mmCIF file of C-alpha atoms in Angstrom:
data_model
loop_
_atom_site.group_PDB
_atom_site.id
_atom_site.type_symbol
_atom_site.label_atom_id
_atom_site.label_comp_id
_atom_site.label_asym_id
_atom_site.label_seq_id
_atom_site.Cartn_x
_atom_site.Cartn_y
_atom_site.Cartn_z
ATOM 1 C CA MET A 1 18.744 -36.664 163.443
ATOM 2 C CA LEU A 2 22.030 -37.527 165.113
ATOM 3 C CA THR A 3 21.050 -41.200 164.999
ATOM 4 C CA VAL A 4 20.564 -41.018 161.222
ATOM 5 C CA ILE A 5 23.889 -39.248 160.697
ATOM 6 C CA THR A 6 25.624 -41.758 162.967
ATOM 7 C CA PHE A 7 24.095 -44.666 161.063
ATOM 8 C CA PHE A 8 25.193 -43.310 157.685
ATOM 9 C CA TRP A 9 28.651 -42.653 159.123
ATOM 10 C CA GLN A 10 28.810 -46.298 160.254
ATOM 11 C CA LEU A 11 27.767 -47.316 156.754
ATOM 12 C CA CYS A 12 30.499 -45.058 155.304
ATOM 13 C CA THR A 13 33.046 -46.745 157.555
ATOM 14 C CA LEU A 14 31.760 -50.182 156.482
ATOM 15 C CA ARG A 15 30.406 -51.078 159.933
ATOM 16 C CA ALA A 16 26.657 -51.082 159.223
ATOM 17 C CA HIS A 17 24.305 -53.120 157.063
ATOM 18 C CA THR A 18 21.858 -51.712 154.546
ATOM 19 C CA SER A 19 19.028 -53.833 155.918
ATOM 20 C CA LYS A 20 18.858 -51.512 158.937
ATOM 21 C CA VAL A 21 18.027 -48.431 156.823
ATOM 22 C CA PRO A 22 14.486 -47.061 157.243
ATOM 23 C CA THR A 23 12.419 -47.460 154.091
ATOM 24 C CA ALA A 24 9.499 -45.144 154.793
ATOM 25 C CA SER A 25 8.667 -43.163 151.654
ATOM 26 C CA TRP A 26 9.080 -39.806 153.366
ATOM 27 C CA PHE A 27 12.514 -40.792 154.704
ATOM 28 C CA VAL A 28 13.754 -41.987 151.315
ATOM 29 C CA ALA A 29 12.426 -38.808 149.677
ATOM 30 C CA MET A 30 14.092 -36.610 152.305
ATOM 31 C CA VAL A 31 17.457 -38.342 151.904
ATOM 32 C CA VAL A 32 17.311 -38.110 148.099
ATOM 33 C CA LEU A 33 16.229 -34.454 148.220
ATOM 34 C CA ALA A 34 18.852 -33.535 150.833
ATOM 35 C CA ASN A 35 21.508 -35.262 148.729
ATOM 36 C CA LEU A 36 20.401 -33.354 145.637
ATOM 37 C CA ILE A 37 20.387 -29.989 147.433
ATOM 38 C CA THR A 38 23.754 -30.584 149.113
ATOM 39 C CA SER A 39 25.336 -31.688 145.835
ATOM 40 C CA LEU A 40 23.864 -28.687 144.036
ATOM 41 C CA LEU A 41 25.099 -26.244 146.685
ATOM 42 C CA LEU A 42 28.605 -27.691 146.686
ATOM 43 C CA SER A 43 28.799 -27.869 142.889
ATOM 44 C CA THR A 44 27.683 -24.274 142.420
ATOM 45 C CA ALA A 45 30.131 -23.139 145.096
ATOM 46 C CA LEU A 46 33.024 -24.974 143.432
ATOM 47 C CA SER A 47 32.229 -23.908 139.869
ATOM 48 C CA GLU A 48 31.640 -20.188 140.009
ATOM 49 C CA GLY A 49 29.675 -18.791 137.082
ATOM 50 C CA ALA A 50 28.377 -22.181 135.935
ATOM 51 C CA ASP A 51 24.862 -22.466 134.575
ATOM 52 C CA PRO A 52 22.681 -23.681 137.493
ATOM 53 C CA TRP A 53 20.417 -25.750 135.210
ATOM 54 C CA ARG A 54 23.401 -27.466 133.662
ATOM 55 C CA THR A 55 24.803 -28.098 137.131
ATOM 56 C CA ALA A 56 21.474 -29.535 138.312
ATOM 57 C CA THR A 57 21.319 -31.756 135.227
ATOM 58 C CA ALA A 58 24.880 -32.917 135.883
ATOM 59 C CA ILE A 59 23.749 -34.020 139.342
ATOM 60 C CA VAL A 60 20.283 -35.448 138.659
ATOM 61 C CA VAL A 61 21.116 -37.504 135.552
ATOM 62 C CA PRO A 62 23.890 -39.620 137.119
ATOM 63 C CA GLN A 63 21.868 -40.099 140.301
ATOM 64 C CA ALA A 64 18.811 -41.233 138.340
ATOM 65 C CA THR A 65 20.932 -43.459 136.108
ATOM 66 C CA PHE A 66 22.652 -45.021 139.112
ATOM 67 C CA ALA A 67 19.250 -45.652 140.726
ATOM 68 C CA CYS A 68 17.985 -47.360 137.550
ATOM 69 C CA LEU A 69 21.109 -49.506 137.248
ATOM 70 C CA LEU A 70 20.841 -50.416 140.904
ATOM 71 C CA TRP A 71 17.239 -51.509 140.474
ATOM 72 C CA LEU A 72 18.181 -53.562 137.394
ATOM 73 C CA ALA A 73 20.995 -55.305 139.264
ATOM 74 C CA LEU A 74 18.664 -56.099 142.158
ATOM 75 C CA TYR A 75 15.981 -57.285 139.734
ATOM 76 C CA PHE A 76 18.390 -59.631 137.947
ATOM 77 C CA ARG A 77 19.364 -61.132 141.311
ATOM 78 C CA SER A 78 15.639 -61.393 142.264
ATOM 79 C CA VAL A 79 16.097 -59.174 145.322
ATOM 80 C CA GLU A 80 14.349 -56.036 144.091
ATOM 81 C CA ALA A 81 12.659 -55.716 147.503
ATOM 82 C CA ARG A 82 16.042 -54.423 148.714
ATOM 83 C CA PHE A 83 15.872 -51.425 146.366
ATOM 84 C CA LEU A 84 14.653 -48.797 148.850
ATOM 85 C CA PRO A 85 17.131 -49.574 151.635
ATOM 86 C CA THR A 86 19.947 -49.838 149.112
ATOM 87 C CA LEU A 87 19.010 -46.603 147.357
ATOM 88 C CA THR A 88 18.646 -44.806 150.674
ATOM 89 C CA SER A 89 22.039 -46.149 151.761
ATOM 90 C CA VAL A 90 23.726 -44.963 148.568
ATOM 91 C CA PHE A 91 22.179 -41.492 148.656
ATOM 92 C CA GLY A 92 22.592 -41.144 152.419
ATOM 93 C CA CYS A 93 26.284 -41.985 152.252
ATOM 94 C CA ASP A 94 26.698 -39.702 149.250
ATOM 95 C CA LEU A 95 24.993 -36.928 151.202
ATOM 96 C CA LEU A 96 27.325 -37.397 154.147
ATOM 97 C CA LEU A 97 30.435 -37.543 151.958
ATOM 98 C CA THR A 98 29.350 -34.482 149.967
ATOM 99 C CA ALA A 99 28.789 -32.514 153.163
ATOM 100 C CA LEU A 100 32.156 -33.689 154.501
ATOM 101 C CA LEU A 101 33.854 -32.705 151.253
ATOM 102 C CA GLY A 102 32.162 -29.314 151.325
ATOM 103 C CA ALA A 103 33.400 -28.761 154.867
ATOM 104 C CA THR A 104 36.985 -29.900 154.293
ATOM 105 C CA LEU A 105 37.767 -28.685 150.777
ATOM 106 C CA PRO A 106 38.028 -24.947 151.596
ATOM 107 C CA LEU A 107 40.221 -25.759 154.584
ATOM 108 C CA ILE A 108 42.456 -28.031 152.518
ATOM 109 C CA ARG A 109 42.749 -25.372 149.802
ATOM 110 C CA MET A 110 43.699 -22.790 152.396
ATOM 111 C CA ILE A 111 46.315 -24.912 154.167
ATOM 112 C CA PHE A 112 47.768 -27.095 151.400
ATOM 113 C CA ASP A 113 48.161 -25.422 148.043
ATOM 114 C CA GLY A 114 47.406 -27.916 145.275
ATOM 115 C CA ALA A 115 46.102 -30.679 147.540
ATOM 116 C CA ALA A 116 42.469 -30.278 146.468
ATOM 117 C CA ASP A 117 42.841 -32.719 143.563
ATOM 118 C CA SER A 118 44.292 -35.351 145.871
ATOM 119 C CA LEU A 119 41.429 -34.832 148.305
ATOM 120 C CA LEU A 120 38.855 -35.167 145.515
ATOM 121 C CA PHE A 121 40.515 -38.383 144.329
ATOM 122 C CA ALA A 122 40.552 -39.766 147.878
ATOM 123 C CA PHE A 123 36.847 -38.987 148.234
ATOM 124 C CA PHE A 124 36.178 -40.686 144.886
ATOM 125 C CA LEU A 125 38.002 -43.835 146.006
ATOM 126 C CA TRP A 126 36.208 -43.825 149.347
ATOM 127 C CA THR A 127 32.871 -43.416 147.569
ATOM 128 C CA ILE A 128 33.546 -46.419 145.329
ATOM 129 C CA VAL A 129 34.577 -48.522 148.346
ATOM 130 C CA ILE A 130 31.347 -47.557 150.130
ATOM 131 C CA TYR A 131 29.222 -48.240 147.044
ATOM 132 C CA GLY A 132 30.965 -51.621 146.744
ATOM 133 C CA HIS A 133 30.118 -52.355 150.380
ATOM 134 C CA ILE A 134 26.468 -51.439 149.809
ATOM 135 C CA VAL A 135 26.195 -53.417 146.548
ATOM 136 C CA HIS A 136 27.957 -56.373 148.212
ATOM 137 C CA GLN A 137 25.256 -56.469 150.886
ATOM 138 C CA ALA A 138 22.347 -55.807 148.548
ATOM 139 C CA LEU A 139 23.246 -58.345 145.860
ATOM 140 C CA ASP A 140 24.746 -60.987 148.176
ATOM 141 C CA ILE A 141 27.928 -61.205 146.139
ATOM 142 C CA ARG A 142 31.567 -61.065 147.198
ATOM 143 C CA TYR A 143 33.044 -57.682 148.031
ATOM 144 C CA VAL A 144 35.561 -57.326 145.174
ATOM 145 C CA PRO A 145 33.075 -58.142 142.384
ATOM 146 C CA ALA A 146 30.522 -55.905 144.107
ATOM 147 C CA THR A 147 33.019 -53.049 144.053
ATOM 148 C CA GLY A 148 33.559 -53.725 140.352
ATOM 149 C CA VAL A 149 29.799 -53.631 139.780
ATOM 150 C CA ALA A 150 29.539 -50.387 141.750
ATOM 151 C CA LEU A 151 32.412 -48.859 139.768
ATOM 152 C CA GLY A 152 30.738 -49.945 136.527
ATOM 153 C CA MET A 153 27.450 -48.384 137.626
ATOM 154 C CA TRP A 154 29.237 -45.157 138.530
ATOM 155 C CA PHE A 155 31.113 -45.126 135.215
ATOM 156 C CA LEU A 156 27.980 -45.776 133.144
ATOM 157 C CA SER A 157 26.102 -43.099 135.103
ATOM 158 C CA THR A 158 28.889 -40.647 134.338
ATOM 159 C CA VAL A 159 28.885 -41.569 130.640
ATOM 160 C CA VAL A 160 25.117 -41.041 130.420
ATOM 161 C CA ALA A 161 25.441 -37.667 132.155
ATOM 162 C CA GLN A 162 28.194 -36.600 129.773
ATOM 163 C CA ALA A 163 26.078 -37.671 126.799
ATOM 164 C CA VAL A 164 23.130 -35.649 128.082
ATOM 165 C CA LEU A 165 25.305 -32.605 128.772
ATOM 166 C CA GLU A 166 27.160 -32.754 125.454
ATOM 167 C CA ASN A 167 26.852 -29.518 123.507
ATOM 168 C CA PRO A 168 25.121 -30.015 120.147
ATOM 169 C CA ALA A 169 27.335 -29.348 117.131
#
């Protein structure tokens, strides 16, 4: 377990390659499920009184949309065989960052009044940098355009989630 966490940490610090990620079905499923559960726990803890189904939808829809967009990008570059390691890398890094955010946010709120928004923004930027690193390796494109692609995927995933969660008039 420590080896897996260490690997994802190396990926989060841009020192590992996605080709080294295990692609066994059970491992991919465990990473995706752990990411979903961790995100759900943190989201419900941060938004007291929120509807749990709405919270779950707000987590699952962008993750599923991002996975679909990732597969499409890999398909258009004719490297769709890289989908599982890339998906596992994205969700594994997201899992690690979510757990790190969950561990640091209460401490930051306690010590620095009003610094939580800055911390969330820093985590967002770090996430986009990591996604850019992963997309750069998966699509074999330069880092800056890959970061732009990753940001576009994140943005489109967020738009789809907001459309799904929109209250009917």
